[in-house]
Short mmCIF file of C-alpha atoms in Angstrom, two decimals:
data_model
loop_
_atom_site.label_atom_id
_atom_site.label_comp_id
_atom_site.label_asym_id
_atom_site.label_seq_id
_atom_site.Cartn_x
_atom_site.Cartn_y
_atom_site.Cartn_z
CA MET A 1 19.65 -82.29 19.99
CA SER A 2 19.23 -84.25 16.62
CA ALA A 3 21.09 -87.21 15.69
CA ILE A 4 23.71 -87.49 12.94
CA GLU A 5 22.57 -87.49 9.66
CA GLN A 6 23.76 -89.37 6.45
CA LYS A 7 22.83 -87.53 3.01
CA THR A 8 23.39 -88.54 -0.25
CA VAL A 9 24.08 -86.19 -2.98
CA ALA A 10 21.59 -85.87 -5.65
CA ALA A 11 22.08 -85.85 -9.52
CA ASP A 12 21.22 -82.31 -9.97
CA GLU A 13 23.66 -81.29 -6.92
CA ALA A 14 26.90 -82.93 -8.57
CA GLY A 15 29.99 -80.52 -9.04
CA MET A 16 28.35 -78.18 -6.24
CA ARG A 17 30.57 -76.93 -3.56
CA LEU A 18 30.22 -78.33 -0.45
CA ASP A 19 29.60 -75.06 1.54
CA ARG A 20 27.14 -74.05 -0.87
CA TRP A 21 25.52 -77.42 -0.72
CA PHE A 22 25.20 -76.66 3.42
CA LYS A 23 23.68 -72.89 2.47
CA ALA A 24 21.34 -74.65 0.40
CA HIS A 25 19.98 -77.14 2.85
CA TYR A 26 20.65 -75.59 6.14
CA PRO A 27 20.22 -71.67 5.29
CA GLY A 28 20.67 -71.17 9.45
CA LEU A 29 24.38 -72.79 9.64
CA GLY A 30 26.65 -69.75 9.53
CA PHE A 31 29.51 -70.00 7.41
CA GLY A 32 32.30 -69.78 10.56
CA ARG A 33 30.46 -72.62 12.36
CA LEU A 34 30.75 -74.78 9.12
CA GLN A 35 34.39 -73.85 8.97
CA LYS A 36 34.66 -75.38 12.24
CA LEU A 37 32.52 -78.47 11.82
CA LEU A 38 34.62 -79.10 8.64
CA ARG A 39 38.19 -78.38 10.59
CA THR A 40 37.12 -80.62 13.22
CA GLY A 41 36.26 -83.72 11.04
CA GLN A 42 32.78 -83.57 12.00
CA VAL A 43 31.58 -83.23 8.78
CA ARG A 44 32.60 -86.05 5.97
CA VAL A 45 32.25 -86.68 2.21
CA ASP A 46 32.08 -90.68 2.01
CA GLY A 47 33.92 -91.02 5.36
CA LYS A 48 36.72 -88.51 4.66
CA ARG A 49 37.48 -85.07 5.68
CA ALA A 50 36.57 -82.13 3.27
CA GLU A 51 37.02 -78.69 2.98
CA SER A 52 34.05 -75.99 1.82
CA ASN A 53 35.62 -75.58 -1.58
CA THR A 54 35.38 -79.27 -1.88
CA ARG A 55 33.38 -80.41 -5.00
CA ILE A 56 30.65 -83.14 -4.41
CA ALA A 57 29.57 -85.56 -6.98
CA LYS A 58 26.43 -87.52 -7.30
CA GLY A 59 26.03 -90.55 -4.67
CA GLN A 60 28.62 -89.40 -2.51
CA VAL A 61 27.38 -89.50 1.19
CA ILE A 62 27.62 -86.54 3.46
CA ARG A 63 27.86 -86.92 7.18
CA ILE A 64 26.15 -83.94 9.28
CA PRO A 65 26.50 -83.72 12.88
CA PRO A 66 23.90 -82.41 15.24
CA LEU A 67 23.73 -78.61 14.13
CA GLY A 68 21.05 -76.97 16.11
CA VAL A 69 19.53 -75.06 13.30
CA GLU A 70 16.58 -74.60 11.12
CA LEU A 71 15.09 -77.33 9.58
CA PRO A 72 16.74 -78.26 6.23
CA ALA A 73 15.20 -76.21 3.26
CA ASP A 74 13.77 -79.42 1.87
CA ASP A 75 12.43 -80.80 5.10
CA LYS A 76 8.91 -79.47 5.17
CA LYS A 77 6.85 -81.89 7.03
CA ASN A 78 6.68 -79.66 10.32
CA ALA A 79 6.89 -76.33 8.32
CA LYS A 80 3.55 -74.24 8.25
CA PRO A 81 2.68 -73.94 4.67
CA LYS A 82 2.35 -70.72 2.93
CA SER A 83 -1.37 -69.10 2.56
CA THR A 84 -2.74 -68.82 -0.58
CA LYS A 85 -2.33 -65.19 -0.83
CA LEU A 86 1.53 -65.20 0.09
CA ILE A 87 2.20 -67.39 -2.87
CA ALA A 88 0.33 -65.27 -4.91
CA ASP A 89 2.10 -62.44 -3.80
CA ASP A 90 5.26 -63.77 -4.48
CA ARG A 91 4.54 -65.33 -7.90
CA LYS A 92 3.48 -61.44 -8.78
CA ALA A 93 6.89 -60.15 -7.04
CA ILE A 94 8.66 -62.76 -9.32
CA GLU A 95 6.91 -61.80 -12.55
CA ASP A 96 7.59 -58.17 -12.19
CA MET A 97 11.53 -59.11 -11.75
CA MET A 98 11.44 -60.78 -14.93
CA LEU A 99 13.57 -59.85 -17.74
CA TYR A 100 13.55 -63.18 -19.68
CA GLU A 101 11.92 -66.64 -19.34
CA ASP A 102 11.54 -69.85 -21.29
CA ASN A 103 10.76 -73.73 -20.18
CA GLN A 104 14.21 -74.16 -18.59
CA VAL A 105 15.41 -70.63 -17.57
CA MET A 106 14.19 -67.54 -15.67
CA VAL A 107 16.49 -64.38 -15.35
CA LEU A 108 15.39 -61.83 -12.87
CA ASN A 109 16.26 -58.44 -11.85
CA LYS A 110 16.58 -58.70 -8.14
CA PRO A 111 15.97 -55.57 -6.25
CA ALA A 112 18.45 -54.29 -3.73
CA GLY A 113 17.21 -55.14 -0.34
CA LEU A 114 15.95 -58.71 -1.25
CA ALA A 115 18.04 -61.43 -0.24
CA VAL A 116 18.65 -64.25 -2.39
CA GLN A 117 18.72 -67.06 0.17
CA GLY A 118 17.38 -67.36 3.84
CA GLY A 119 19.58 -66.79 7.17
CA SER A 120 19.02 -65.71 10.49
CA GLY A 121 16.28 -63.44 10.99
CA LEU A 122 15.11 -63.58 7.53
CA LYS A 123 11.67 -64.24 6.75
CA ARG A 124 11.30 -63.58 2.80
CA HIS A 125 14.19 -64.10 0.35
CA LEU A 126 14.15 -64.92 -3.23
CA ASP A 127 14.87 -68.93 -2.78
CA GLY A 128 11.47 -69.13 -0.58
CA MET A 129 9.46 -66.94 -2.98
CA LEU A 130 10.51 -69.02 -6.01
CA GLU A 131 8.09 -72.05 -4.20
CA ALA A 132 5.24 -70.07 -5.76
CA PHE A 133 6.47 -71.48 -8.75
CA ALA A 134 6.62 -75.07 -7.62
CA ASP A 135 5.28 -77.91 -10.00
CA LYS A 136 3.04 -80.54 -9.72
CA LYS A 137 5.56 -82.53 -7.79
CA GLY A 138 6.38 -79.59 -5.33
CA GLN A 139 10.17 -79.07 -7.59
CA LYS A 140 10.61 -75.18 -7.62
CA PRO A 141 13.50 -73.31 -9.77
CA ARG A 142 16.53 -73.32 -8.47
CA LEU A 143 18.83 -70.39 -8.13
CA VAL A 144 21.97 -70.75 -9.99
CA HIS A 145 24.27 -67.96 -8.62
CA ARG A 146 23.92 -65.66 -5.97
CA LEU A 147 24.09 -61.94 -5.17
CA ASP A 148 24.72 -59.80 -1.97
CA ARG A 149 21.58 -58.87 -0.59
CA GLU A 150 22.12 -55.12 -1.05
CA THR A 151 23.19 -55.45 -4.83
CA SER A 152 20.77 -55.10 -7.33
CA GLY A 153 20.44 -56.86 -10.82
CA ILE A 154 20.65 -60.33 -12.72
CA ILE A 155 19.78 -63.76 -10.90
CA LEU A 156 19.79 -66.37 -13.22
CA VAL A 157 17.41 -69.37 -12.36
CA ALA A 158 16.96 -72.97 -13.47
CA ARG A 159 13.32 -74.04 -13.90
CA THR A 160 14.46 -77.84 -14.33
CA ARG A 161 17.33 -79.96 -12.85
CA GLN A 162 19.09 -80.47 -16.08
CA ALA A 163 19.08 -76.80 -16.72
CA ALA A 164 20.78 -76.32 -13.36
CA GLN A 165 23.06 -78.62 -13.90
CA GLU A 166 24.22 -77.20 -17.50
CA LEU A 167 24.09 -73.82 -16.07
CA THR A 168 25.96 -74.52 -12.73
CA LYS A 169 28.42 -76.40 -15.54
CA ALA A 170 29.23 -73.26 -17.45
CA PHE A 171 29.93 -70.86 -13.95
CA ARG A 172 32.42 -73.58 -12.56
CA HIS A 173 33.80 -73.74 -16.40
CA ARG A 174 33.82 -69.82 -16.62
CA ASN A 175 31.89 -69.98 -19.93
CA THR A 176 29.79 -67.25 -18.86
CA ARG A 177 30.42 -63.20 -18.69
CA LYS A 178 29.16 -60.97 -16.03
CA ILE A 179 29.24 -57.02 -16.05
CA TYR A 180 29.00 -55.37 -13.33
CA TRP A 181 27.81 -51.28 -13.20
CA THR A 182 29.14 -49.29 -9.95
CA ILE A 183 30.19 -45.81 -8.67
CA LEU A 184 33.48 -45.69 -7.06
CA ALA A 185 34.89 -43.06 -4.80
CA GLY A 186 37.91 -41.44 -7.36
CA VAL A 187 38.79 -42.48 -10.36
CA PRO A 188 40.97 -45.67 -10.65
CA LYS A 189 44.77 -45.01 -12.36
CA PRO A 190 45.14 -46.97 -14.61
CA HIS A 191 41.71 -46.63 -15.93
CA GLN A 192 41.67 -50.39 -16.84
CA GLY A 193 42.99 -52.90 -14.47
CA ARG A 194 43.41 -56.44 -13.37
CA ILE A 195 43.20 -57.35 -9.62
CA SER A 196 44.09 -60.47 -8.55
CA THR A 197 44.51 -61.28 -4.44
CA PHE A 198 43.39 -63.95 -2.00
CA LEU A 199 40.33 -63.50 -0.08
CA ALA A 200 39.50 -65.06 3.35
CA ARG A 201 36.46 -64.41 5.64
CA ASP A 202 37.30 -61.78 8.35
CA GLU A 203 36.88 -63.69 11.70
CA GLY A 204 33.97 -62.45 13.64
CA GLU A 205 32.90 -60.04 10.88
CA GLU A 206 30.24 -60.37 8.05
CA ARG A 207 33.00 -59.52 5.23
CA MET A 208 36.21 -60.74 3.55
CA GLN A 209 39.84 -59.48 3.83
CA ILE A 210 42.56 -59.51 1.62
CA VAL A 211 45.22 -61.92 2.73
CA ARG A 212 48.68 -63.38 1.12
CA GLN A 213 48.50 -66.96 -0.29
CA GLY A 214 48.12 -69.39 2.15
CA GLY A 215 47.46 -66.88 4.91
CA ALA A 216 44.02 -68.19 6.09
CA ASP A 217 42.65 -72.26 5.89
CA ASP A 218 39.76 -70.75 3.55
CA ALA A 219 41.83 -68.32 1.55
CA GLN A 220 40.71 -68.28 -2.13
CA HIS A 221 41.95 -66.53 -5.11
CA ALA A 222 40.07 -64.19 -6.64
CA VAL A 223 40.41 -61.95 -10.13
CA SER A 224 38.54 -59.23 -11.00
CA LEU A 225 38.70 -56.82 -14.09
CA TYR A 226 37.58 -53.45 -14.31
CA SER A 227 37.44 -50.06 -16.78
CA VAL A 228 36.53 -46.44 -16.14
CA PHE A 229 33.66 -45.55 -18.39
CA GLU A 230 32.95 -41.97 -17.68
CA LYS A 231 34.20 -40.09 -14.51
CA SER A 232 32.58 -37.14 -12.56
CA GLY A 233 35.89 -34.88 -11.99
CA GLN A 234 38.18 -36.55 -9.52
CA LYS A 235 35.53 -37.20 -7.07
CA LEU A 236 33.75 -40.37 -8.63
CA SER A 237 33.59 -42.72 -11.48
CA TRP A 238 31.17 -44.81 -13.11
CA VAL A 239 33.32 -48.32 -13.81
CA THR A 240 32.48 -51.60 -15.21
CA MET A 241 33.72 -54.77 -13.33
CA LYS A 242 33.98 -58.05 -14.39
CA PRO A 243 34.23 -61.30 -11.79
CA VAL A 244 36.54 -63.64 -13.39
CA THR A 245 36.05 -65.82 -10.28
CA GLY A 246 33.17 -65.95 -8.38
CA ARG A 247 34.24 -65.49 -4.63
CA THR A 248 31.76 -63.74 -1.84
CA HIS A 249 31.90 -59.83 -1.80
CA GLN A 250 34.53 -59.95 -4.60
CA LEU A 251 33.82 -56.70 -6.28
CA ARG A 252 33.18 -55.04 -3.22
CA ALA A 253 36.82 -56.12 -1.58
CA HIS A 254 38.35 -55.42 -4.38
CA ALA A 255 37.70 -51.81 -5.19
CA ALA A 256 38.39 -51.33 -1.74
CA HIS A 257 41.48 -53.04 -1.82
CA ILE A 258 42.86 -50.65 -4.91
CA GLY A 259 41.61 -47.53 -2.88
CA HIS A 260 38.70 -46.86 -4.60
CA PRO A 261 35.42 -48.51 -2.55
CA ILE A 262 31.72 -48.48 -4.12
CA ILE A 263 29.97 -45.77 -2.77
CA GLY A 264 27.42 -46.84 -0.11
CA ASP A 265 29.31 -49.76 0.97
CA ASP A 266 28.79 -50.09 4.71
CA LYS A 267 31.07 -53.10 4.96
CA TYR A 268 34.20 -52.14 2.69
CA PHE A 269 34.21 -48.33 2.36
CA ASN A 270 37.50 -47.21 4.18
CA ILE A 271 38.11 -43.74 3.16
CA GLU A 272 38.35 -41.27 6.29
CA ASN A 273 36.74 -38.10 6.16
CA TRP A 274 35.22 -38.65 2.87
CA GLU A 275 31.70 -36.79 2.23
CA LEU A 276 29.21 -38.17 -0.16
CA PRO A 277 28.18 -35.63 -2.70
CA GLY A 278 24.56 -34.15 -2.01
CA GLY A 279 21.52 -35.56 -3.37
CA ILE A 280 23.18 -38.98 -3.96
CA GLN A 281 21.94 -41.80 -1.74
CA ASN A 282 24.10 -43.67 0.57
CA ARG A 283 23.14 -47.03 -0.41
CA LEU A 284 25.28 -49.53 -2.34
CA HIS A 285 26.03 -48.79 -5.66
CA LEU A 286 26.61 -52.25 -7.64
CA LEU A 287 24.29 -53.25 -10.50
CA ALA A 288 24.63 -57.02 -11.56
CA ARG A 289 24.49 -55.12 -15.47
CA ARG A 290 24.53 -57.88 -17.82
CA ILE A 291 25.11 -61.85 -18.36
CA VAL A 292 26.06 -63.52 -21.43
CA ILE A 293 26.11 -67.67 -20.90
CA PRO A 294 25.15 -70.36 -23.18
CA HIS A 295 21.56 -71.61 -23.03
CA PRO A 296 21.18 -75.02 -20.69
CA SER A 297 19.59 -76.90 -24.25
CA GLY A 298 22.76 -76.21 -26.31
CA ASN A 299 21.10 -73.88 -28.71
CA GLY A 300 22.52 -70.45 -28.66
CA MET A 301 23.23 -67.94 -25.83
CA ILE A 302 21.16 -66.08 -23.19
CA ASP A 303 22.38 -62.14 -23.44
CA VAL A 304 20.50 -60.08 -20.78
CA SER A 305 20.98 -56.73 -19.13
CA ALA A 306 19.15 -55.18 -16.10
CA PRO A 307 18.25 -51.58 -15.81
CA LEU A 308 19.57 -49.04 -13.12
CA PRO A 309 17.76 -49.55 -9.88
CA PRO A 310 16.24 -46.43 -8.67
CA HIS A 311 18.95 -45.06 -6.50
CA MET A 312 21.57 -45.63 -8.94
CA GLN A 313 19.39 -43.87 -11.70
CA GLN A 314 19.12 -40.75 -9.40
CA THR A 315 22.94 -40.89 -8.97
CA TRP A 316 23.56 -41.13 -13.00
CA ASN A 317 21.07 -38.34 -13.56
CA LEU A 318 22.90 -36.15 -10.86
CA LEU A 319 26.18 -36.47 -12.26
CA GLY A 320 25.10 -36.16 -15.98
CA PHE A 321 25.73 -39.82 -16.90
CA ASP A 322 23.49 -41.69 -19.85
CA ALA A 323 23.60 -45.29 -19.58
CA SER A 324 22.48 -45.17 -23.28
CA ASP A 325 25.66 -44.14 -24.33
CA TYR A 326 27.30 -47.45 -22.80
CA ASP A 327 28.69 -49.66 -25.35
CA PRO A 328 28.89 -52.84 -24.03
CA GLU A 329 31.20 -54.57 -26.71
CA ALA A 330 33.93 -51.96 -26.80
CA ASP A 331 34.05 -51.05 -23.24
CA ASP A 332 33.93 -54.85 -21.74
CA PRO A 333 36.72 -55.12 -19.37
CA ASP A 334 39.50 -57.24 -21.16
CA GLU A 335 41.61 -60.15 -20.25
CA ASN A 336 44.79 -58.78 -21.46
CA ILE A 337 45.36 -55.75 -19.30
CA ILE A 338 47.46 -54.11 -16.97
CA LYS A 339 47.84 -56.06 -13.23
CA ARG A 340 46.64 -54.39 -10.58
#
């Protein structure tokens, strides 16, 4: 069993949530295990108890007890190096995902089914693939946010530490717009709404649950906006969604909460005896469609949109929906709408 470690927070990690810091350094450590370590005081920040949502600062020291998981992501001493061919394959795959790039930022179109970060049993994931873009000092581009494995669409990647700090700051202060496209079962009423709940990890399950305020130790406030853009009778609807907060599975849990789950969602679809129309694939219909965020240089905005993935394009064709009809300015979910 490994000994207790003391790790110092780096400058580019300032402002990160403690749970995300652990996810980056110890991808094999499960969320439930981390929560237990925090509850029992085995993980501490500057000698004090902390919570999963604690924001860490440069120079703080994190106490890490023996974890019994794989090596930290940044400890490569005993790791088997990737072959030249695998690095070339990873680089080509990421170049094929590229929607925008400059010397500070990469905007990728992540395909459904590709995990963003490593975990139990995962050998290939986006974070690992980014090693193909490491510089001469071995520093690779940094993920700024995450998407669920089966969600497709926009992922923002910082090419420098400074860019990562600035982009993370923009997310933390909500100086960004993220628009998602989805197909929901049924048609939400009203056609525009604001969903506000508390979310907590469902014990023993890889999903989130709606709880009352204070109903769980890890309960976090989550707010989403939605707007129905087009519908197919009363069976299905094309809906744009905007996460005001950034909680795990937030849009998926919120869609199910209002009685209109996302089709193809194997964790949250909760309508009994509901049949998927013929010709539509039973895969998660959730696309991170668009991101608008200040450029980390301070000059201008990054505004990038992702195309529909093949399984969603097939659904659009079958339902007679036309992505070119969408007006992003007129139909961006509005903060000043009915609460739900």
